[in-house]
mmCIF file of C-alpha atoms in Angstrom:
data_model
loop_
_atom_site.group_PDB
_atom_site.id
_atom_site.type_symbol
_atom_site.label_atom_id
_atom_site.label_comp_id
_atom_site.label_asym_id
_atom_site.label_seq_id
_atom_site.Cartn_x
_atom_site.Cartn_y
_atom_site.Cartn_z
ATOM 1 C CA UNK A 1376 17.880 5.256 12.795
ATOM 2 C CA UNK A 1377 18.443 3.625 9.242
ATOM 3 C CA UNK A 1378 15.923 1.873 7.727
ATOM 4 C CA UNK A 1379 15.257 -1.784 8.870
ATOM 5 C CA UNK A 1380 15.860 -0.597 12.260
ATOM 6 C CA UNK A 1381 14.450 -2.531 14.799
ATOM 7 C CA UNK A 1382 13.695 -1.340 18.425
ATOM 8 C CA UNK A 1383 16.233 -2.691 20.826
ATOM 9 C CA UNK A 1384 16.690 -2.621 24.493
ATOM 10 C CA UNK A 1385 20.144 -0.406 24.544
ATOM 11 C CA UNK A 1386 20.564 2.157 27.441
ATOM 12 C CA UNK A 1387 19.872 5.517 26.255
ATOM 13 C CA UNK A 1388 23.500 6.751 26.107
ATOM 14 C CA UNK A 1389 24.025 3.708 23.499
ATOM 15 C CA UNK A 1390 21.183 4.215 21.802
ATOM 16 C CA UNK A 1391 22.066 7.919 21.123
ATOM 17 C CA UNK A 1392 25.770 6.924 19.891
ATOM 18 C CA UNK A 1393 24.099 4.527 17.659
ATOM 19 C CA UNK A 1394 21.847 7.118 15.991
ATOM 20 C CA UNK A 1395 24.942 9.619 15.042
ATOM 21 C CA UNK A 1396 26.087 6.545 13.288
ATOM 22 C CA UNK A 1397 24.933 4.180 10.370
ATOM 23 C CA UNK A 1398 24.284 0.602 11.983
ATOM 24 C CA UNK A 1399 27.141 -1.593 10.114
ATOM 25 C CA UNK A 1400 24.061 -4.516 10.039
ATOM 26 C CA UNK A 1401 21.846 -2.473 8.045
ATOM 27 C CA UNK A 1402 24.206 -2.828 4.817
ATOM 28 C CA UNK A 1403 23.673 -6.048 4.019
ATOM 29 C CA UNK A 1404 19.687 -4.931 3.538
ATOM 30 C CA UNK A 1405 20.428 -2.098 0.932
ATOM 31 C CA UNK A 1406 19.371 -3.225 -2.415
ATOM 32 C CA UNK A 1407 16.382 -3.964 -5.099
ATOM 33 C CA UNK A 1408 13.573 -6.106 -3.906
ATOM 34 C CA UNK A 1409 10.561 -7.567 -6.164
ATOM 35 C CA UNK A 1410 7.500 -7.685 -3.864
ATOM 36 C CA UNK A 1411 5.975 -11.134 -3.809
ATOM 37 C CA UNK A 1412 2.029 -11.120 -4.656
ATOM 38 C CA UNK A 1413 1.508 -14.457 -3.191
ATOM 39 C CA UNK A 1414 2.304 -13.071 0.433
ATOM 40 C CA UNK A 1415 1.268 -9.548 0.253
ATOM 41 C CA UNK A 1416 -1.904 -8.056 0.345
ATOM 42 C CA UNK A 1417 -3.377 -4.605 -1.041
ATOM 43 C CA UNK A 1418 -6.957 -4.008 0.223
ATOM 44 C CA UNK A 1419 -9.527 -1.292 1.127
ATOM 45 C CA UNK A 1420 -12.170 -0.770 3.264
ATOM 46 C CA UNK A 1421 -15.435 1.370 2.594
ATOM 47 C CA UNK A 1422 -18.505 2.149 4.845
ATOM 48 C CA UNK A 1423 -21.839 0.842 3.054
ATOM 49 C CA UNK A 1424 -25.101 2.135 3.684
ATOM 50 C CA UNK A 1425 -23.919 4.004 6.522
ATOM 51 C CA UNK A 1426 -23.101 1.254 9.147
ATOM 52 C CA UNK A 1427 -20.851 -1.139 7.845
ATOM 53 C CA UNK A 1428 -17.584 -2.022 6.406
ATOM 54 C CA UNK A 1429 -17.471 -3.939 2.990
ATOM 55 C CA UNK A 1430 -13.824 -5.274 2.488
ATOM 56 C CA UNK A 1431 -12.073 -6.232 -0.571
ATOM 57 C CA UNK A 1432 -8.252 -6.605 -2.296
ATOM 58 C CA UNK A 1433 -6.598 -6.598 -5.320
ATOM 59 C CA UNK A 1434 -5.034 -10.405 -6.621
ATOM 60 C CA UNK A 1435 -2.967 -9.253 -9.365
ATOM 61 C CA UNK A 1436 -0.389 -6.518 -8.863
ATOM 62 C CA UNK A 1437 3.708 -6.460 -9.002
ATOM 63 C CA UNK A 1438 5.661 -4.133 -7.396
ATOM 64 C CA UNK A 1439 9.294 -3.203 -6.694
ATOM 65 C CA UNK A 1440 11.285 -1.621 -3.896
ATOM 66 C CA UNK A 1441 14.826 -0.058 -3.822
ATOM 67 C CA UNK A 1442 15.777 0.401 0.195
ATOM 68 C CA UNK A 1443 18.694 2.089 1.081
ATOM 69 C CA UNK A 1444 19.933 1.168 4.993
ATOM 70 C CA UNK A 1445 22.303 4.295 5.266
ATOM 71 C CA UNK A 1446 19.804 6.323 3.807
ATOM 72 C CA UNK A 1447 16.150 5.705 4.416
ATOM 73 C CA UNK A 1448 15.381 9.329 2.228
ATOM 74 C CA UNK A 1449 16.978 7.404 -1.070
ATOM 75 C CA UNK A 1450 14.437 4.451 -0.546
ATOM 76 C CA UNK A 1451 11.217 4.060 -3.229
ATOM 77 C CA UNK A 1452 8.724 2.072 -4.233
ATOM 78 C CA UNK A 1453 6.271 1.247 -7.492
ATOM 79 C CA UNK A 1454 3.250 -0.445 -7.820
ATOM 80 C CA UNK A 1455 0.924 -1.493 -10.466
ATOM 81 C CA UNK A 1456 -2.248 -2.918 -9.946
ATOM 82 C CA UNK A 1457 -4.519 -4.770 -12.649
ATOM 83 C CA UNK A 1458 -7.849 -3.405 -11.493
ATOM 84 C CA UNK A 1459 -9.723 -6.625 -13.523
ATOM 85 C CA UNK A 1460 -8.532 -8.299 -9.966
ATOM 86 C CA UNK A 1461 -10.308 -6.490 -7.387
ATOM 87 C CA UNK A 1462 -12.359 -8.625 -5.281
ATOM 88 C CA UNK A 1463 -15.041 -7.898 -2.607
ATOM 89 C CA UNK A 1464 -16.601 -11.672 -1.675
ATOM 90 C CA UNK A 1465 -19.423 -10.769 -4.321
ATOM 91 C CA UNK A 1466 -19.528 -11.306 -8.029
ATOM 92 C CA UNK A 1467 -22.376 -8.904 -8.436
ATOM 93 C CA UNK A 1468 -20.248 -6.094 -6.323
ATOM 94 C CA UNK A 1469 -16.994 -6.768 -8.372
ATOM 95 C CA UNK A 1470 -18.914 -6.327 -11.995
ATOM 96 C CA UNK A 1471 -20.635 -3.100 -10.695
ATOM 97 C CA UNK A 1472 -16.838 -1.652 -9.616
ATOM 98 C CA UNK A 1473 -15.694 -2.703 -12.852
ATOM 99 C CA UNK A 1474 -17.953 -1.064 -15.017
ATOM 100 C CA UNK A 1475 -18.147 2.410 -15.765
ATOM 101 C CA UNK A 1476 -19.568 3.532 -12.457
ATOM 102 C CA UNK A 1477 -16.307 3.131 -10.875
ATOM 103 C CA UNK A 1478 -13.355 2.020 -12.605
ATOM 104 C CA UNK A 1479 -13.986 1.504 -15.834
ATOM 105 C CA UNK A 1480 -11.512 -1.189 -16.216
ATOM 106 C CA UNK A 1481 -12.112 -1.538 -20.027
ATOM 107 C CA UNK A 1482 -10.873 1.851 -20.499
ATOM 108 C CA UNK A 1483 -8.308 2.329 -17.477
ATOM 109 C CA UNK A 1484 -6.978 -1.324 -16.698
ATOM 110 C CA UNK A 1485 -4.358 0.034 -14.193
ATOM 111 C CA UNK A 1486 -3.531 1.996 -10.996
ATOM 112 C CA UNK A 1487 -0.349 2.800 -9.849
ATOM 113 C CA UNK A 1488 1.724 4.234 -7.166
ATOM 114 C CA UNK A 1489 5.214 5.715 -7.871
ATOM 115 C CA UNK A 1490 6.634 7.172 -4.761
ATOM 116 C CA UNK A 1491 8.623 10.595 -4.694
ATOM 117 C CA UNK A 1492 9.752 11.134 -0.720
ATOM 118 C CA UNK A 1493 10.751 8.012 1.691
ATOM 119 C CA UNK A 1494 10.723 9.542 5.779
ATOM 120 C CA UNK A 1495 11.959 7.742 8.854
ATOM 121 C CA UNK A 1496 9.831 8.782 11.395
ATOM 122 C CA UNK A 1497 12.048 6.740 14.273
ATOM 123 C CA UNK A 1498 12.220 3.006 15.262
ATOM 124 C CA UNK A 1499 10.328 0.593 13.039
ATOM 125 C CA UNK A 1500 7.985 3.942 11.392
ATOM 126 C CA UNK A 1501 8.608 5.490 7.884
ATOM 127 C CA UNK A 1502 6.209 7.241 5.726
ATOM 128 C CA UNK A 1503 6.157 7.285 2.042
ATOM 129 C CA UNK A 1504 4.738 9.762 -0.155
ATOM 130 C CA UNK A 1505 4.149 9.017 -3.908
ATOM 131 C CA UNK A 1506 1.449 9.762 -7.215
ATOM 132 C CA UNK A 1507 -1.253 7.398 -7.053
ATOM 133 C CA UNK A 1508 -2.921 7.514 -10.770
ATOM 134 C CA UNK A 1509 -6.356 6.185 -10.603
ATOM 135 C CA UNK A 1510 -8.689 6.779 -13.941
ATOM 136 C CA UNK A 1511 -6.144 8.387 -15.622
ATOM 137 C CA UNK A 1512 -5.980 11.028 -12.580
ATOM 138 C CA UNK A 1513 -2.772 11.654 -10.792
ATOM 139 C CA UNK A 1514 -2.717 12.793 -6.876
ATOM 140 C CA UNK A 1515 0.158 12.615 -4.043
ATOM 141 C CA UNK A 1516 -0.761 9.546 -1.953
ATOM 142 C CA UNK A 1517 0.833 9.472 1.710
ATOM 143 C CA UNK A 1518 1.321 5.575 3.264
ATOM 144 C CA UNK A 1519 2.772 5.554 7.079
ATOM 145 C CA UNK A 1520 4.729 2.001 7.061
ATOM 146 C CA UNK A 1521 5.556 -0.139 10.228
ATOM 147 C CA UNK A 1522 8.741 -2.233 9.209
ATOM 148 C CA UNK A 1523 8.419 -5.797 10.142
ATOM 149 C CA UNK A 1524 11.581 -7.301 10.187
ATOM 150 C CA UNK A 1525 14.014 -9.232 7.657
ATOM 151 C CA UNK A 1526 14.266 -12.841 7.178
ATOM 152 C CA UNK A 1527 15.814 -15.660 5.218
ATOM 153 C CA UNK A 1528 12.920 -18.349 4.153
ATOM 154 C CA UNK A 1529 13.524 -21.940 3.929
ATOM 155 C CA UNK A 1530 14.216 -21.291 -0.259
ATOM 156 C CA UNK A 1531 17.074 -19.139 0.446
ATOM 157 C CA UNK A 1532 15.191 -15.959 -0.567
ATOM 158 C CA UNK A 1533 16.163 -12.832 1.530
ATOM 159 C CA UNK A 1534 13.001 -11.274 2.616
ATOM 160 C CA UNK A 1535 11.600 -7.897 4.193
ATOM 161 C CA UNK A 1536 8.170 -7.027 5.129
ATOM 162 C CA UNK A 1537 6.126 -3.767 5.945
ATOM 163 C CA UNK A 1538 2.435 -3.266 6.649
ATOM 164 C CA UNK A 1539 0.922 0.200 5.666
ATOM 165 C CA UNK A 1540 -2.134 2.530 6.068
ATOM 166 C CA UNK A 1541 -3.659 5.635 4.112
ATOM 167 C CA UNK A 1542 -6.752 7.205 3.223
ATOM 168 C CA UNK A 1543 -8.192 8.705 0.582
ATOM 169 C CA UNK A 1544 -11.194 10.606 -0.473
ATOM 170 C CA UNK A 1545 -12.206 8.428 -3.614
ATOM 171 C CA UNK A 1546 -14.043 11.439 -5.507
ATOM 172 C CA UNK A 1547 -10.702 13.350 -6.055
ATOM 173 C CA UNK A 1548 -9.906 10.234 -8.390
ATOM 174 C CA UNK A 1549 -13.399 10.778 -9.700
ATOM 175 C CA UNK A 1550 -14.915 7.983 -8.321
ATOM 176 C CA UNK A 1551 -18.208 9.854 -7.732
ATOM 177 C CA UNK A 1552 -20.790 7.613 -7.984
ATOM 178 C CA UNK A 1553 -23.341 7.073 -5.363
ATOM 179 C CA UNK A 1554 -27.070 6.435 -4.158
ATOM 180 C CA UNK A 1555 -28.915 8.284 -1.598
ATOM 181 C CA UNK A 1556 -30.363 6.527 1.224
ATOM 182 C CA UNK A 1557 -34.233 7.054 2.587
ATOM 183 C CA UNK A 1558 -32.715 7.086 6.106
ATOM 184 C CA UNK A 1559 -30.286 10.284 4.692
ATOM 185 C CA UNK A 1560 -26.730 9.645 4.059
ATOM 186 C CA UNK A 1561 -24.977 8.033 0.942
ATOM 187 C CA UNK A 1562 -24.527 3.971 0.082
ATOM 188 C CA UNK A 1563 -21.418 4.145 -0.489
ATOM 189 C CA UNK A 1564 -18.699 6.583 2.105
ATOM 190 C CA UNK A 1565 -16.571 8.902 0.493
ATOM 191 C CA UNK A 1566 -13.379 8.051 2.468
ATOM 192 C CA UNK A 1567 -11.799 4.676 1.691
ATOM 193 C CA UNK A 1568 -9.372 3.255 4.160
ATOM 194 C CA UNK A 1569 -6.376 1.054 2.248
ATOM 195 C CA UNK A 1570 -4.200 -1.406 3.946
ATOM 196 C CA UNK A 1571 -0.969 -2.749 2.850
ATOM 197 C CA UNK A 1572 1.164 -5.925 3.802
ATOM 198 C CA UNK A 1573 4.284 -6.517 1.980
ATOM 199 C CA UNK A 1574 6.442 -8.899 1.817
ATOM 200 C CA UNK A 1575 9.385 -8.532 -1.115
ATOM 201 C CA UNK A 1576 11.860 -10.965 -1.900
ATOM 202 C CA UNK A 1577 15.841 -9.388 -2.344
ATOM 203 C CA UNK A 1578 16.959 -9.688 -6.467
ATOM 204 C CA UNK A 1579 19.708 -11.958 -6.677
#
């Protein structure tokens, strides 16, 4: 199935002719996209002090998309993120992850994703793999995307939206630092959970 394909109710004899061929529809989709900050979202999600989840986002990124409907595998994406944004509901959290404990965002301002292999995985599911550069350290990233549908909004913009997941093991970026706990265990978990929505807005 091209990409932007949504799940439909044909019989399966239809649906198998329609997979040998490109979906006419699906055209009109190809193209370069500018993904729209004020309606997407890139957050994270770390365990703290063992039993619970601290949440926080990034509120100043860009990013672009090329998507190809005949050809899913020719689709990519880039992101860059201005890590002076990242917000976790605390002021006291968000100075402590800027400084040089953790991002050092004097010294490395940005973090970016640049993908190198676009997958269809079947109906609405792709998966993108990419370099995410954190700290000045470069590492394949893999995001599994759900495709949530095309739309025209009431400004005449020509929208498309995914929502994404991944995981990462923030000391291979070497984001090492830590506290031990009394109880045993860390403050802050190793493993950080990020969560995507896009929604990107077709160039004119």
């Amino acid at each position: 199935m091209g990409i932007f394909g949504r799940k439909t109710t044909d019989t399966p004899a239809a649906t198998g002719a329609a997979a040998a061929a490109v979906n006419p529809d699906l055209a009109a989709l190809t193209g370069e996209y500018t993904i729209d900050p004020a309606h997407s979202t890139i957050g994270f999600v770390a365990r703290h002090a063992m039993v619970t989840n601290v949440k926080g986002s990034f509120k100043d990124f860009e990013g672009a998309l090329h998507l190809d409907g005949a050809d899913p595998s020719a689709s990519t994406a880039t992101i860059d993120v201005k890590m002076e944004s990242i917000d976790t509901g605390s002021a006291d959290r968000d100075t402590h992850l800027k400084s040089s404990d953790f991002f050092k965002t004097d010294e490395f301002p940005a973090m970016t994703f640049r993908s190198t292999k676009t997958e269809a995985l079947g109906g609405d599911d792709y998966r993108i793999t990419g370099e995410l550069s954190i700290l000045g350290t470069t590492k394949p990233l893999t995001i599994d995307l759900e495709f949530n549908g095309s739309a025209k909004d009431p400004f005449g913009n020509e929208r498309v939206g995914f929502e994404g997941k991944a995981e990462i093991l923030r000391s291979e970026w070497g984001l090492t630092w830590n506290a031990a706990l009394e109880t045993g265990g860390v403050l802050v978990s190793d493993k950080i959970k990020l969560n995507f929505d896009i929604s990107a807005i077709k160039n004119a």
